Coordinates of C-alpha atoms and ligand atoms in Angstrom, one line a residue:
X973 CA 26.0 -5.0 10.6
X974 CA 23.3 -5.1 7.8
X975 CA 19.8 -5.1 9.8
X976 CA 17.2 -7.6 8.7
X977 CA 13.6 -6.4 8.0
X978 CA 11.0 -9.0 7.9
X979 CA 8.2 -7.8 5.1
X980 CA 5.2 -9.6 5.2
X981 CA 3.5 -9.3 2.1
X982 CA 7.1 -8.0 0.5
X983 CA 6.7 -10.0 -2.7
X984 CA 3.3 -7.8 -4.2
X985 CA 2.8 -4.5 -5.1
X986 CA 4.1 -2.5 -2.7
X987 CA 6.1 -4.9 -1.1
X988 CA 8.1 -5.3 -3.6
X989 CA 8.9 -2.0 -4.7
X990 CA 9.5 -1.5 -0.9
X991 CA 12.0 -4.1 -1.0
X992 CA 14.4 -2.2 -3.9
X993 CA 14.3 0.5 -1.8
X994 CA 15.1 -1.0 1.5
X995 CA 17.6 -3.1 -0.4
X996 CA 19.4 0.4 -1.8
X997 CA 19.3 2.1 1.7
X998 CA 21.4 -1.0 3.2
X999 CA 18.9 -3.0 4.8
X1000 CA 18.4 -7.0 4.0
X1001 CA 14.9 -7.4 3.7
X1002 CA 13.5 -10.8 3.9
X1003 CA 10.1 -11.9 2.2
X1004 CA 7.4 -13.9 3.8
X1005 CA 4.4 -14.6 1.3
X1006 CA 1.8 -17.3 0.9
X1007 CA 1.8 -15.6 -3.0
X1008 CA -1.7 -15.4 -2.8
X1009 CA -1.9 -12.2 -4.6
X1010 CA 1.8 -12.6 -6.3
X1011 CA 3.9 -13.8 -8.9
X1012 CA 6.2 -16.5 -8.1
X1013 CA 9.0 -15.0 -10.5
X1014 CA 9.4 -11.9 -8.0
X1015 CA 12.0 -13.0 -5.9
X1016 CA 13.9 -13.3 -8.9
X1017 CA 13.0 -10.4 -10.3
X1018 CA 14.4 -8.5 -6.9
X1019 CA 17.4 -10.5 -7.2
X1020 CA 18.2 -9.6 -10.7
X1021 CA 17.1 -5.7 -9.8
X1022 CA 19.2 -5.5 -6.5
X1023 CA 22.2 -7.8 -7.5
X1024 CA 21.5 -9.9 -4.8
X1025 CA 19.6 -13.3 -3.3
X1026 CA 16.0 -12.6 -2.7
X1027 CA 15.8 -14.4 0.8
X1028 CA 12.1 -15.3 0.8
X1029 CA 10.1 -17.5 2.8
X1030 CA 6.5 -18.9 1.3
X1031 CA 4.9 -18.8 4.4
X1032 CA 1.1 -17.9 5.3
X1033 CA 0.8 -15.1 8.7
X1034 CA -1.9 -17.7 9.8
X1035 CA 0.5 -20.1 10.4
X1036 CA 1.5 -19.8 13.5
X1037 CA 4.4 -22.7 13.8
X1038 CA 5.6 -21.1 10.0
X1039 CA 6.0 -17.7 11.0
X1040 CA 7.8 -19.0 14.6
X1041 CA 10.3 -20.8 11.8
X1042 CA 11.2 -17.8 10.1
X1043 CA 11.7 -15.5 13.2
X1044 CA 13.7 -18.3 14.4
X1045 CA 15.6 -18.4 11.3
X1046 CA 16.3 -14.7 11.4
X1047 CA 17.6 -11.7 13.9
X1048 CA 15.1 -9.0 12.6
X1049 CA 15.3 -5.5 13.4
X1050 CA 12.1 -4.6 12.5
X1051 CA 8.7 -6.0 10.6
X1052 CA 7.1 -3.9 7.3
X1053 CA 3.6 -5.4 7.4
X1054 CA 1.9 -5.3 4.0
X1055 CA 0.4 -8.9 3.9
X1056 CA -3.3 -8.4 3.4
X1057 CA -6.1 -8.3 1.2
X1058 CA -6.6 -4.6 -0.3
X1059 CA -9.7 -4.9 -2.5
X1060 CA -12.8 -2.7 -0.9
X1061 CA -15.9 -3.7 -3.2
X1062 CA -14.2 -7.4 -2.8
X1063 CA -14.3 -7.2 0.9
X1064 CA -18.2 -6.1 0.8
X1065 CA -18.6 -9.4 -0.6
X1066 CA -16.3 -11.4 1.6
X1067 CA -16.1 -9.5 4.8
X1068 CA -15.3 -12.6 6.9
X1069 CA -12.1 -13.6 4.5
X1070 CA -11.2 -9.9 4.9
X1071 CA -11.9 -10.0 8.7
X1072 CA -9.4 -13.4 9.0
X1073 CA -6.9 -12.7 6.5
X1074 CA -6.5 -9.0 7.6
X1075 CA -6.9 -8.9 11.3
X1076 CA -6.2 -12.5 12.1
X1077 CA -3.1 -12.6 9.9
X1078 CA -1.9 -9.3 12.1
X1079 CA -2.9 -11.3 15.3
X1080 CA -1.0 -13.8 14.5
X1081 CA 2.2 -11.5 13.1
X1082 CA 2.0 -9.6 16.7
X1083 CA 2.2 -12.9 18.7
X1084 CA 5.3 -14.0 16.6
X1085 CA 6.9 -10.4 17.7
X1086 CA 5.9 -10.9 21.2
X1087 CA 7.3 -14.6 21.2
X1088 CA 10.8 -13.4 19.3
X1089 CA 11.1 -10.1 21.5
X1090 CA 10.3 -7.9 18.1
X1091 CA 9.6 -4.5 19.1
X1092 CA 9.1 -2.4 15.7
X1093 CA 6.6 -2.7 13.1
X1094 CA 5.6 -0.5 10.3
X1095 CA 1.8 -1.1 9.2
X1096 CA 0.4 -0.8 6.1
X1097 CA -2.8 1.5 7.1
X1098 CA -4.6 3.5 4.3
X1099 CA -6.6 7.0 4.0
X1100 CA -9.7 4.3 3.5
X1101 CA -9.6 5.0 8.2
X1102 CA -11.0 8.7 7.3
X1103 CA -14.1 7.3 6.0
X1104 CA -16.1 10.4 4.4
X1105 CA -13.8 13.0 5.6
X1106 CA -15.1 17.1 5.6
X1107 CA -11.9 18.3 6.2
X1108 CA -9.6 18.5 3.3
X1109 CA -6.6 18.1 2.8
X1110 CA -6.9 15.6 5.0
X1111 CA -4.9 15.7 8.6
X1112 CA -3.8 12.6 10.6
X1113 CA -5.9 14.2 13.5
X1114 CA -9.1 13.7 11.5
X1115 CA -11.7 11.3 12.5
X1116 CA -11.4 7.6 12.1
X1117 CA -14.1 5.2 10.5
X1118 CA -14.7 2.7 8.6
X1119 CA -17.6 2.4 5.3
X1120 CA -16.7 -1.2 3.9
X1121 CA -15.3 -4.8 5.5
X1122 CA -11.8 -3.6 4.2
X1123 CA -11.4 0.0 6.2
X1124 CA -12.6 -1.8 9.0
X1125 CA -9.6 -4.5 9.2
X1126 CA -7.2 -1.6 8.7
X1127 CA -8.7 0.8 11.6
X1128 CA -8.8 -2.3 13.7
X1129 CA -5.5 -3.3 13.1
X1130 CA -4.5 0.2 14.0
X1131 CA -6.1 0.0 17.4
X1132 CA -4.9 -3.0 18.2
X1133 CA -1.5 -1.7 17.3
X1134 CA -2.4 1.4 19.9
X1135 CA -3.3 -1.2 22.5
X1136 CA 0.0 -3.2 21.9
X1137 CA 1.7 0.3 22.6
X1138 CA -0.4 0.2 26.0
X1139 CA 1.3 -3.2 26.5
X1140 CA 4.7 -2.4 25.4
X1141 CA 5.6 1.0 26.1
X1142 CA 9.1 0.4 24.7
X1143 CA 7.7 -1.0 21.2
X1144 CA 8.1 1.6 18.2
X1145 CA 5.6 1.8 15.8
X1146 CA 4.7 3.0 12.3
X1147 CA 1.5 3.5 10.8
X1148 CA 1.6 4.9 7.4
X1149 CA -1.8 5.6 5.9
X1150 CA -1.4 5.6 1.9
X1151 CA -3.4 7.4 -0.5
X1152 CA -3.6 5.5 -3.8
X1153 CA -0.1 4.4 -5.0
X1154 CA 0.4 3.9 -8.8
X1155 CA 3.1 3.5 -11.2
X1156 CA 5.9 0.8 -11.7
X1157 CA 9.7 1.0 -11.0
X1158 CA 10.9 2.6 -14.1
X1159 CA 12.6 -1.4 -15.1
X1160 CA 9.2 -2.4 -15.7
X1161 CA 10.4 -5.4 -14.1
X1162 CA 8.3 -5.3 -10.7
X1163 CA 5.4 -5.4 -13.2
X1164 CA 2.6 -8.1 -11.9
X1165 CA 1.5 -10.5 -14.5
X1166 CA -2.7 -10.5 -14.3
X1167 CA -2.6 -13.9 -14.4
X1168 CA -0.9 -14.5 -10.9
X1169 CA -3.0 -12.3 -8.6
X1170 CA -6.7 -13.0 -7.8
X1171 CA -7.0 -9.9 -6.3
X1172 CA -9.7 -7.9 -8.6
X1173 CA -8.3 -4.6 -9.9
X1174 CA -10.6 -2.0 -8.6
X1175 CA -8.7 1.3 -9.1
X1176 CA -8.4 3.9 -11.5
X1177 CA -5.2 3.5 -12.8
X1178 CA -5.6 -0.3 -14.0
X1179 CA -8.7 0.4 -15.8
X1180 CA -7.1 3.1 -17.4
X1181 CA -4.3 0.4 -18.6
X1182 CA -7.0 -2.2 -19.5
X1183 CA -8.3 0.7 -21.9
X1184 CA -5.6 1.6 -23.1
X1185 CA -4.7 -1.7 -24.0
X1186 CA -8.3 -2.5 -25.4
X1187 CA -8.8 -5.0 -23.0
X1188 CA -11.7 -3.4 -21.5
X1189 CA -14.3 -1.3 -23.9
X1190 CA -14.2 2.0 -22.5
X1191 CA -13.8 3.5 -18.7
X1192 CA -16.6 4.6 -16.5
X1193 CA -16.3 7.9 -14.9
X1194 CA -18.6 7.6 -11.5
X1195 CA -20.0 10.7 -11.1
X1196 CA -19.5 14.3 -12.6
X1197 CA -21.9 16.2 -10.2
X1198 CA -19.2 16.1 -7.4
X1199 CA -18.5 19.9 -6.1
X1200 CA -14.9 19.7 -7.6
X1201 CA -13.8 21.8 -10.2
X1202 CA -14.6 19.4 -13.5
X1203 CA -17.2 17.6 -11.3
X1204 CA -14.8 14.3 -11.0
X1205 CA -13.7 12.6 -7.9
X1206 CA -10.8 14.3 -6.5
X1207 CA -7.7 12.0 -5.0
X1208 CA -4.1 12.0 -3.9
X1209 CA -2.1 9.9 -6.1
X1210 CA 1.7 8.7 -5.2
X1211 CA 4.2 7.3 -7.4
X1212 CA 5.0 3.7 -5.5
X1213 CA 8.2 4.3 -5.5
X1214 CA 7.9 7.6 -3.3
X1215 CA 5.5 5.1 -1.2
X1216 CA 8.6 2.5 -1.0
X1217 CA 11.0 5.7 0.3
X1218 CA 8.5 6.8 2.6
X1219 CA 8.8 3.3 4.4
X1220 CA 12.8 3.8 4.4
X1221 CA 11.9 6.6 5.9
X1222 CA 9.7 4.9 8.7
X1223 CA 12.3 2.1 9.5
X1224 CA 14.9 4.6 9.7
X1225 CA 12.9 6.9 12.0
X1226 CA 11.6 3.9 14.3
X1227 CA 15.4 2.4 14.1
X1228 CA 17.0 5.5 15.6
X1229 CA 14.1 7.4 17.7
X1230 CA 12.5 4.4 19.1
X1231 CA 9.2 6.5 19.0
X1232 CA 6.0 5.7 17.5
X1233 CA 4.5 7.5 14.6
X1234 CA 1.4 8.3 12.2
X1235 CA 1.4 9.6 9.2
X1236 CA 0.1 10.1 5.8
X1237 CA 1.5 8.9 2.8
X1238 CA 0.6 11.4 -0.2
X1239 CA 1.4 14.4 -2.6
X1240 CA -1.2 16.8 -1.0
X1241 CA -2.4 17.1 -4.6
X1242 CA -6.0 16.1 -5.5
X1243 CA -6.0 15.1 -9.3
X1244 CA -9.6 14.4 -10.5
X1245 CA -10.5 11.4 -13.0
X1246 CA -10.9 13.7 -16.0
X1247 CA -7.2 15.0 -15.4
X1248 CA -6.3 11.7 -15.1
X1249 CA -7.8 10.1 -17.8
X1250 CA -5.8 13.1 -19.9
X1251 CA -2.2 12.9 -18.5
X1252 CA -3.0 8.9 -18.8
X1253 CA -3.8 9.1 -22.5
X1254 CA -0.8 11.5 -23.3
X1255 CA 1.1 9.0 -21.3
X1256 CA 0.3 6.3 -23.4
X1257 CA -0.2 8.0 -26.7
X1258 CA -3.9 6.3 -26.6
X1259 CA -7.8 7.4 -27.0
X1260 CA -9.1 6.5 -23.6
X1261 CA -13.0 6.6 -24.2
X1262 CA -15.0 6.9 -21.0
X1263 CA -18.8 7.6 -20.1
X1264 CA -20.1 9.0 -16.9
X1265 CA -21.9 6.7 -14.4
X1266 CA -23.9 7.1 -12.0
X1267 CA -22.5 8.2 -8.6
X1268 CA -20.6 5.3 -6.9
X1269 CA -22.2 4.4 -3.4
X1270 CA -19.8 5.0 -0.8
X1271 CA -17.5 7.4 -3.0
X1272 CA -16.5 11.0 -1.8
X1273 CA -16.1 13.8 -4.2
X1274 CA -12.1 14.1 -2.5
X1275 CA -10.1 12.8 -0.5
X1276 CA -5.8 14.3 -0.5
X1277 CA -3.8 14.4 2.0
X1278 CA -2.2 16.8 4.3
X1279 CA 1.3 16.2 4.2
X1280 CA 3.2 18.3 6.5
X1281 CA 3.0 15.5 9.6
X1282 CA 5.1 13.4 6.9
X1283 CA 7.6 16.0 6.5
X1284 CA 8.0 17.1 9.9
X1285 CA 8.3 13.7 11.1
X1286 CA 10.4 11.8 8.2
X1287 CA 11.6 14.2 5.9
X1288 CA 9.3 12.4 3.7
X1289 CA 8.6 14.6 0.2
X1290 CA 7.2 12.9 -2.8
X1291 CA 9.5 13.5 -5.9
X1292 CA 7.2 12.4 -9.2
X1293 CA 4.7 14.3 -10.3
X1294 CA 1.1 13.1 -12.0
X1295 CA 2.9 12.7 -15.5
X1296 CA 5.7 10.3 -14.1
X1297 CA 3.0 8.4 -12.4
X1298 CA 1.3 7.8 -15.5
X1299 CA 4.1 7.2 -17.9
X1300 CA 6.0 4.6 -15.4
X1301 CA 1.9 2.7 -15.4
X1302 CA 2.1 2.2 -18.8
X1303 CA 3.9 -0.6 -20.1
X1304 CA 2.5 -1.7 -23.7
Ligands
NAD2199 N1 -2.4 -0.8 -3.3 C1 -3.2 0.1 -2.7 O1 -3.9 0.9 -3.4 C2 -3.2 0.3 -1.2 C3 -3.7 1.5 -0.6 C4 -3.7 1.6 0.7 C5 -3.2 0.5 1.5 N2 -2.7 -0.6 0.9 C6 -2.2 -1.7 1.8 O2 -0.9 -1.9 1.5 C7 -0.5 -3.3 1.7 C8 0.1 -3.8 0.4 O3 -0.7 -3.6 -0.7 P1 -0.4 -4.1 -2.2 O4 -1.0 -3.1 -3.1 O5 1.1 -4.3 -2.3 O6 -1.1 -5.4 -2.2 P2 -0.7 -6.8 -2.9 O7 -1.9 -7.7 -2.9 O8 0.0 -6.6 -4.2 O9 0.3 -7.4 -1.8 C9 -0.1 -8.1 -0.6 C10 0.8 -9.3 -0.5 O10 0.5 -10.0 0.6 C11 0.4 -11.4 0.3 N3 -0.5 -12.0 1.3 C12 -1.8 -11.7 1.5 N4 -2.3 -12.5 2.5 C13 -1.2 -13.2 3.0 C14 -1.1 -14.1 4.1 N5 -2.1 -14.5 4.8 N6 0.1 -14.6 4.3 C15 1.2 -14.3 3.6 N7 1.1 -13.4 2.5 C16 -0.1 -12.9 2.3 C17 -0.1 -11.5 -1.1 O11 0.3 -12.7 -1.7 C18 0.6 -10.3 -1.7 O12 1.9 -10.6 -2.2 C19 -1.9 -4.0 2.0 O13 -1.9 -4.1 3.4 C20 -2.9 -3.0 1.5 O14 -4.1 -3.1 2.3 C21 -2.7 -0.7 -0.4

């Protein structure tokens, strides 16, 4: 029998993307969003991608009666948990909308599983939990911490995810901690339109489209007195769709093992923002004028992951490299 996956969250960025995939592999995923950061035509959109009804539910995690309706409604074998808000310098500014959207919204998604006997839950965590990290690449064993409202919902919700284990011995869970996804499925049809999220861009990849597109001037390059190679800010970026695999992955591993897991979500590969600005603008077929900025409080010079946790435990290897990644962002 197909198996139902609840993914909170499943109609934005990664969500959606994760959906295809899931949808491919055999699963039925279900949507629940309040489309606070998401465009209403997405369900359709993953119809018309997977051949098949987008079963979605427009539902807030802080309603508590809402989410009991769609467990009711639904035998699921497992939860993806994406629903959140993702924007750090935004969460400096609202820390108590992060702090009741983020950890409340998971409260709220872990009572529901309690309630409706849902043991398995993949979590949404991100490589923001290493804080300034010295060791590089950076292993799941590294220390946790938090430098901004944002990190701090996702560690929390990671140890109240540990402490749920305590509880619930026989629960299975997932936390995968991304590095910084970019790209589009190669349709172009999973593309967000800016004028349904509310969610500030903060990234490097959609100012680089801005640019490109002349929407914004030029770019601003934070820093070129890091101790990298070019003097650039070093990260790990992943092709979304090797993101949405990796959570395939997850489900399949939690689905057959029963057994919890951690892991990172990257290449291993630390491209800096000069190299990316370059494969970007031979991407695109674009100038992309930049200027170097001051030093960005709170940025560190790199930050990649160490993969082989992934790989031992999933099978999980990324298959696009950094020029994929830039020409499946760009979309004229
Ligand atoms: N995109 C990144 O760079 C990145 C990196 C690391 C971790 N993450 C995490 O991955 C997850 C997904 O990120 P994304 O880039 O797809 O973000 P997104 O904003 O595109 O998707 C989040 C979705 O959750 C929905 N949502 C938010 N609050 C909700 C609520 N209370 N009830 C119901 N729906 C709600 C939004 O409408 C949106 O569709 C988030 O948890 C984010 O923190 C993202």
């Amino acid at each position: 029998m197909t198996q139902k996956i609840l993914l909170t969250g499943g109609a934005g960025y990664i969500g959606a993307h994760t959906y295809v995939a899931l949808s491919k592999a055999g699963f039925e995923p279900v949507i629940l969003d309040n489309f606070s950061n998401a465009d209403r035509d997405t369900p359709a959109r993953l119809a018309q991608l997977t051949g098949k009804a987008c079963l979605c539910h427009d539902c807030d995690l802080l309603d508590s009666d809402g989410l009991d309706a769609v467990f009711a409604a639904h035998d699921f074998a497992a939860t993806v948990h994406f629903a959140a808000y993702k924007a750090v310098g935004d969460s400096v500014a609202r820390p108590q909308a992060y702090f009741n959207n983020n950890m409340g919204g998971l409260i709220n998604l872990l009572g529901a599983m309690e309630r409706h006997d849902l043991g398995r839950i993949v979590f949404s965590s991100s490589a923001t939990v290493y804080g300034d990290c010295d060791q590089q690449p950076i292993p799941e064993t590294a220390p946790l911490s938090a430098t901004n409202p944002y990190g701090l919902s996702k560690l929390v919700g990671e140890q109240m995810l540990g402490q749920m284990q305590v509880a619930h011995p026989d629960w299975a869970i997932s936390i995968l901690r991304y590095f910084n996804p970019v790209g589009l499925h190669k349709s172009g049809l999973l593309r967000l339109s800016p004028e349904e999220t509310t969610q500030p861009p903060e990234n490097l990849m959609p100012r680089l489209i801005e640019v490109a597109k002349g929407t914004r001037k030029q770019l601003s390059v934070f820093g070129d007195d890091y101790d990298t190679p070019d003097g650039t800010g070093l990260r790990d970026y992943i092709h979304v769709e090797d993101l949405a695999r990796g959570h395939v992955l997850a489900l399949q591993a939690l689905i057959t093992t029963d057994e919890s897991h951690t892991v990172n979500l990257g290449t291993g590969q630390g491209y800096s923002v000069l190299e990316m600005i370059a494969a970007f603008a031979a991407a695109c077929g674009r100038d992309i004028p930049y200027t170097i900025a001051p030093r960005r409080a709170g940025d560190v010079a790199r930050c990649y992951a160490d993969v082989s946790h992934a790989k031992a435990v999933l099978g999980f290897e990324t298959e696009f490299g950094l020029n994929e990644m830039c020409a499946d962002s760009w979309v004229a």
